[in-house]
Backbone as a ProteinNet text record, in pm:
[ID]
protein_1_A
[PRIMARY]
XXXXXXXXXXXXXXXXXXXXXXXXXXXXXXXXXXXXXXXXXXXXXXXXXXXXXXXXXXXXXXXXXXXXXXXXXXXXXXXXXXXXXXXXXXXXXXXXXXXXXXXXXXXXXXXXXXXXXXXXXXXXXXXXXXXXXXXXXXXXXXXXXXXXXX
[TERTIARY]
6370.9	6225.8	6191.1	6106.3	6060.9	5988.8	6000.8	5941.8	5820.2	5790.7	5688	5607.1	5520	5439.6	5509.3	5622.8	5700.8	5794	5737.2	5819.8	5948.5	5956.8	6074.7	6184.4	6163.8	6257.6	6397.8	6497	6629.2	6705	6809.6	6900.1	6967.4	6952.2	7023.8	7163	7253.2	7401.6	7467.8	7566.4	7642.1	7786.7	7880.2	8014.7	8077.1	8186.8	8255.3	8393.3	8462	8593.8	8620	8705.5	8767.4	8895.6	8885.1	9001.7	9099.1	9224.8	9318.3	9442.9	9516.1	9644	9734.9	9861.7	9966.2	10048.8	10074.4	10165.8	10304	10401.2	10545.1	10598.3	10527.5	10566.9	10490.5	10402.5	10332.3	10196.9	10161.3	10031	9911.1	9818.9	9706.6	9593.6	9533	9417.5	9310.5	9185.3	9069.5	8977.9	8933.1	8841	8694.8	8616.3	8474.2	8397.4	8275.9	8193.2	8072.4	8019.6	7898	7791.4	7696.3	7598.7	7468.4	7376.4	7241	7162.1	7193.5	7113.2	7178.1	7273.6	7334.4	7426.1	7487.2	7573.3	7712	7811.2	7947.3	7954.8	8014.2	8017.2	8128.4	8131.4	8232.5	8168.6	8252.6	8197	8158.4	8034.6	7978.7	7870.4	7822.8	7708.6	7670.2	7562	7507.9	7589.9	7581.6	7650.3	7575.4	7639	7574.5	7576.9	7486.5	7477.7	7605.9	7648.3	7760.7	7891.4	7877.2	7988.6	8018.3	8146.2	8180.5	8180.9	8191.5	8197.4	8315.1	8422.3	8553.6	8541	8485.1	8469.3	8379.5	8266	8172.7	8240	8313.1	8380.4	8469.7	8559.3	8646.2	8564.5	8471.2	8390.1	8313.6	8255.2	8178.4	8280.1	8388.4	8480.7	8512.1	8544.9	8576.4	8459	8337.4	8214.2	8186.7	8198.9	8159.8	8264.9	8388	8499.6	8609.5	8611	8713.8	8840.1	8853.1	8968.1	8993.6	9118.8	9148.3	9263	9269.9	9381.5	9402.4	9466.4	9507	9408.3	9334.8	9241.8	9314.4	9270	9326.1	9224.1	9244.7	9159.7	9029.9	8930.6	8794.2	8813.9	8751.6	8750.3	8634	8517.9	8401.1	8279.7	8161.9	8033.1	7938.4	7843.2	7737.7	7602.2	7504.5	7366.8	7265.9	7172.8	7060.8	6948.1	6837.7	6713.3	6699.6	6654.8	6623.4	6476.2	6414.2	6278.5	6265.7	6183.4	6166.9	6076.8	6068	5979.7	5830.8	5799.2	5651.9	5643.4	5750.5	5739.3	5771	5812.1	5846.6	5993.3	6016.4	6160.8	6228.2	6354.8	6430.6	6567.6	6620	6751.2	6857.5	6966.4	7081.6	7208.4	7308.4	7440.6	7552.8	7641.6	7751	7892	7970.4	8101.2	8200.4	8288.4	8381.4	8526.3	8603.2	8749.7	8830.1	8962.1	9058.8	9100.5	9132	9184.4	9283.2	9409.5	9516	9499.7	9468.9	9458.6	9590.3	9575.8	9679.2	9719.2	9604.2	9612.7	9527.9	9557.2	9479.8	9368.3	9373.5	9273.7	9141.9	9041.4	8905.9	8812.2	8719.1	8621	8482	8412.3	8279.7	8181.2	8107.6	8017.6	7874.5	7833.1	7702.6	7595.4	7622.3	7528.3	7496.6	7595.7	7585.5	7531.5	7492.1	7436.1	7541.4	7669.7	7779.8	7791.2	7779.6	7789.1	7933.8	8008.9	8143.1	8228.4	8360.5	8450.7	8571.4	8615.6	8733.6	8808.6	8936.5	9027.4	9024.1	9020.5	9018.2	9126.5	9170.6	9252.1	9163.2	9220	9130.5	9030.3	9073	8981.9	8877.2	8898.3	8809.9	8712.9	8761.4	8671	8568.2	8614.8	8525.3	8422.3	8467.1	8369.9	8277.8	8319.7	8230.8	8130.9	8162.4	8081.2	7932.9	7833.8	7702.4	7623.1	7688.8	7623.7	7702.6	7640.2	7706	7780.2	7721.9	7779.9	7902	7897.2	8012	8125.8	8094.1	8196.1	8269.4	8195.1	8249.4	8348.7	8309.7	8387.7	8515	8503.5	8615	8709.5	8658.1	8748.3	8816	8756.6	8816.7	8926.2	8899.8	8994.9	9121.6	9102.9	9203.8	9291.4	9227.3	9303.7	9389.7	9331.3	9407.6	9531.1	9507.4	9610.4	9722.1	9672.8	9777.8	9847	9785.8	9853.7	9944.2	9956.4	10060.4	10000.1	9867.9	9809.1	9820.8	9868.4	9890.3	9803.7
17237.5	17232.5	17262.4	17362	17405.5	17299.7	17298.3	17195.2	17257	17382.9	17440.3	17539.5	17615.9	17708.1	17834.4	17859.7	17976	17937.8	17966.9	17932.8	18015.1	18126.1	18212.9	18181.7	18082.8	18037.5	18022.5	18083.9	18076.2	17968.8	17926.7	17831.7	17916.4	17856	17921.1	17873.1	17975.3	17949.2	17973	17876.2	17884.6	17841.9	17871	17838.7	17808.9	17732.2	17700.7	17638	17596	17550	17427.8	17338.6	17237.4	17288.9	17325.9	17395.9	17286	17310.2	17209.1	17270.3	17187.1	17232.6	17114.6	17134.6	17027.3	17058.8	16951.8	16975.9	16970	16990	16995.8	16869.8	16752.2	16626.3	16611.5	16706.2	16694.3	16629.4	16589.6	16523.5	16617	16570	16653.2	16650.9	16764.6	16783.5	16862.7	16827.9	16899	16956.3	17078.5	17142	17107.8	17062.9	17045.1	17119.7	17156.1	17227	17134.8	17156.7	17085.7	17191.8	17153.4	17258.6	17245.9	17338.1	17355.9	17228.5	17142.1	17024.3	16898.9	16925.8	16825.2	16728.1	16782.3	16713	16781.3	16698.7	16753.3	16772.4	16888.6	16921.6	17018.8	17076.8	17175.4	17312	17416.4	17553.4	17595.5	17648.6	17712.5	17798.5	17872.4	17966.8	18027.1	18100.1	18164.7	18273.4	18294.6	18413.1	18543.1	18650	18777.9	18845.3	18947.5	19018.5	19064.5	19028.5	19069	18995.7	18888.8	18814.4	18700.9	18671.4	18553.4	18425.1	18297.6	18179.7	18188.3	18235.8	18225.8	18334.1	18449.9	18559.4	18503.5	18440.1	18390.8	18277.3	18187.7	18075.2	18126.8	18231.9	18289.4	18354.8	18431.9	18502.1	18400.1	18299.3	18207	18128.9	18093.5	18022.8	18113.6	18239	18337.1	18357.3	18373.9	18393.8	18280.4	18154.5	18036.6	17997.9	18010.5	17956.7	18050.5	18171.1	18262.6	18232.4	18149.7	18096.1	18177	18225.3	18285	18192.6	18201.4	18121.1	18159.8	18067.6	18093.7	18007.4	18077	18001.8	17931.4	17806.6	17722.6	17692.9	17587.5	17557.1	17507.9	17514.7	17457.7	17301.5	17247.3	17100.9	17045.1	17104.1	17058.1	17130.2	17097.8	17151.6	17040.1	17066.1	16969.9	17044.4	16966.9	17016.6	16932.8	17004.3	16934.1	17027.9	16986.9	17068.4	17107.7	17228.1	17280.3	17318.5	17308.8	17342.4	17495	17563.3	17707.5	17720.3	17842.8	17869	17839	17846.6	17810.9	17666.5	17580.7	17440.9	17390.1	17477.4	17434.2	17392.1	17313.6	17265.8	17368.9	17392.6	17491.7	17433.6	17441.6	17377.4	17473.1	17404.4	17472.2	17414	17491.3	17449.6	17511.2	17429	17480.1	17445.7	17552.3	17534.4	17528.8	17426.3	17408.9	17421.4	17501.2	17528.7	17466.6	17451.7	17419.4	17555.4	17546.5	17655.6	17608.9	17656.8	17632.4	17729.2	17685.3	17763.4	17830.7	17965.4	18042.4	18000.5	17967.5	17933.3	17815.2	17744	17629.4	17672.6	17787	17819.7	17851.4	17783.7	17802.2	17857	17940.3	17996.7	17974.4	17868.7	17838	17945.7	17989	18106	18054.4	18055.4	18013.1	18094.1	18226	18306.3	18266.4	18185.3	18143	17997.2	17942.2	17817.6	17699.7	17744.3	17647.3	17608.6	17488.4	17430	17402.9	17360.9	17333.4	17339	17352	17346	17275.4	17172.3	17086.8	17036.5	17012.2	16950.7	16802.1	16732.4	16586.9	16533.5	16411.6	16351	16311.9	16300.1	16268.3	16158.9	16049.6	15926.5	15958.8	16030.4	16061.7	16167.6	16264.4	16358	16293.5	16200.7	16127.7	16047.1	15988.8	15911.6	15994.4	16118.1	16202	16281.6	16302.5	16395.1	16333.5	16418.8	16375.4	16367.2	16420.6	16426.2	16360.8	16271.5	16192.8	16278.5	16380.5	16463.5	16537.5	16570.6	16635.8	16537.1	16409.3	16310.6	16296.9	16305.6	16302.9	16419.1	16539.4	16654.7	16637.1	16591.3	16565.8	16465.6	16355.3	16258.2	16311.2	16396.3	16462.6	16547.1	16637.2	16722.9	16646.9	16541.5	16464.6	16408.3	16363.3	16312.6	16417	16538.3	16656.1	16687.2	16689.9	16723.8	16610.6	16481	16380.9	16370.6	16426.6	16433.4	16551.2	16627.7	16745.7	16886.2	16898.2	17028.4	17093.7	17216.5	17298.8	17416
5956.2	5967.3	6108.6	6126.1	6268.5	6337.5	6466.4	6552.6	6627.3	6612.9	6679.2	6589.7	6653.8	6582.1	6530.8	6586.7	6553.3	6438	6314.3	6196.9	6169.4	6248.2	6237.1	6336.8	6416.7	6522.6	6461.4	6516.1	6468.3	6548.5	6493.8	6563.4	6685.6	6802.8	6915.9	6912.4	6924	6914.2	7042.5	7071.4	7198.8	7169.4	7258.3	7239	7374.2	7374.7	7496.5	7466.2	7569.7	7554.2	7630.9	7579.5	7651	7711.3	7839.9	7906.3	7956.6	7927.5	7970.7	8030.6	8102.5	8159	8169.8	8168.5	8185.9	8314.4	8384.3	8500	8455.4	8548	8509.9	8439.8	8466.3	8394.5	8258.3	8221.3	8102.2	8107	8234.5	8244.2	8223.7	8152.5	8104.2	8208.6	8232.5	8312.6	8246.4	8247.9	8186.6	8282.3	8259.6	8349.2	8319.3	8415.3	8396	8502.8	8467.5	8557.6	8586.2	8712.2	8762.8	8740.8	8645.2	8599.4	8686.4	8643.4	8723.1	8700.1	8603.9	8579.4	8650.8	8735.3	8809.8	8724.3	8626.5	8537.9	8530.8	8507.6	8482.5	8331.4	8292.3	8144.1	8124.7	8004.4	7958.1	7976.4	8019.5	8022.3	7884.2	7886.6	7757.6	7779.9	7683.4	7700.4	7570.1	7572	7448.9	7391.5	7265.7	7207.2	7227.8	7261.2	7274.2	7136.2	7121.8	6990.4	6945.2	6819.8	6755.3	6795.7	6877.5	6926	6836.3	6811.3	6745.4	6832.1	6775.5	6853	6943.8	6894.7	6971.5	7091.2	7060.7	7170.4	7278.7	7239.6	7332.5	7420.7	7354.3	7425.9	7535.5	7498	7603.7	7716.9	7680	7787	7871.6	7820.1	7901	7993.1	7950.9	8045.5	8154.1	8127.7	8230.2	8328.3	8271.5	8360.6	8449	8395.4	8471.7	8558.4	8535.1	8618.9	8668.9	8618.4	8647.6	8589.2	8489.1	8425.9	8292.2	8272.3	8140	8081.1	7950.7	7888.4	7747.9	7680.1	7534.4	7453.3	7369	7280.8	7172.9	7151.9	7055.5	6939.5	6861.7	6750.3	6788.1	6694.3	6709.2	6721.4	6826.3	6840.9	6758.6	6770.2	6682.5	6739.3	6664.5	6696.9	6730.9	6819.9	6842.4	6812.1	6795.3	6765.6	6849.3	6904.2	6980.7	6984.4	7042.9	7059.5	7205.9	7229.4	7358.1	7356	7477.6	7492.5	7531.4	7463.2	7493	7614.2	7670.4	7775.7	7749	7623.5	7578.3	7549.5	7570.6	7557	7416.9	7326.9	7188.6	7179.5	7089.5	7062.6	6966.8	6990.3	6915.3	6893	6767.7	6743.4	6806.4	6859.5	6912.4	6858.7	6840	6803.6	6900	6927.5	7027.4	6961.8	6949.9	6897.6	7018.6	7018.2	7126.8	7075.5	7145.9	7122	7228.1	7189.8	7301.6	7360.9	7487.1	7554.8	7669.2	7653	7747.7	7862.3	7986	8104	8139.3	8177.4	8235.4	8383.2	8455.7	8602.4	8625.3	8734.5	8770.2	8875.9	8932.2	9032.8	8958.8	9006.5	8954.1	9053.9	9015.8	9098.1	9032.8	9064.7	9009.5	9043.9	8943.4	8966.1	8987.7	9109.8	9144.3	9070	9052.3	8978.2	8837.6	8777.5	8648.2	8649.4	8760.3	8774.3	8791.9	8820.7	8831.1	8974.1	9005.2	9139.9	9178	9091.2	9111.8	8984.6	8987.5	8879	8928.4	8857.2	8897.7	8785.8	8809.7	8707.7	8722.3	8611.4	8599.1	8500.9	8529.1	8427.2	8307.2	8194.4	8074.3	8093.7	8142.7	8163.2	8254.1	8371.1	8465.7	8412.8	8325.5	8277.5	8174	8096	8004.2	8086.6	8198.8	8276	8352.1	8387.6	8474.9	8386.7	8264.7	8178.9	8165.9	8188.2	8194.5	8060.5	7957.3	7826.2	7715.4	7644.1	7533	7438.1	7390.8	7291.1	7347.3	7473.2	7545.3	7552.8	7583.2	7586.9	7449.6	7340.9	7207.2	7191.5	7226.3	7214.5	7305.3	7420.7	7506.3	7446	7391.3	7329.2	7205.6	7131.8	7016.8	7065.6	7167.1	7216.2	7279.4	7353	7402.4	7291.6	7180.7	7073.3	7010.1	7002	6949.6	7032.1	7166.4	7262.4	7259.6	7254	7260.5	7127.9	7025.2	6888.6	6870.5	6975.7	6968.2	6955.9	6939.9	6931.2	7068.9	7060.9	7183.7	7177.5
[MASK]
++++++++++++++++++++++++++++++++++++++++++++++++++++++++++++++++++++++++++++++++++++++++++++++++++++++++++++++++++++++++++++++++++++++++++++++++++++++

């Protein structure tokens, strides 16, 4: 059900990744970005025309952090509303995948609104995340990784 005067408003779609790495001892680290809203979160962004969720997720991680990796399974989807430029509410869904990082070097992209990008232990990533739904995705991803998903 539309929340504004534009009855043709489509659901805005985005995708991103819970990017992870393991050290030589097997300890898990998760990559978070510090976004333009002053919150720590997971790299994500909108789908471009003709792009799949998975393709957008990989591209957005690269654009925001300079990290490439091996895409894994879907962790989950979240839904929320965003305010349009005209002040109307529009539904948005975001698909999040696991991604094993190929390298640990990150380059936060200021042009993408990214203030910082850092690796955190799982507990610290959960504590640092600024969005409740993102914490749920992180917790789901941690459970998958601790359960043996690579």
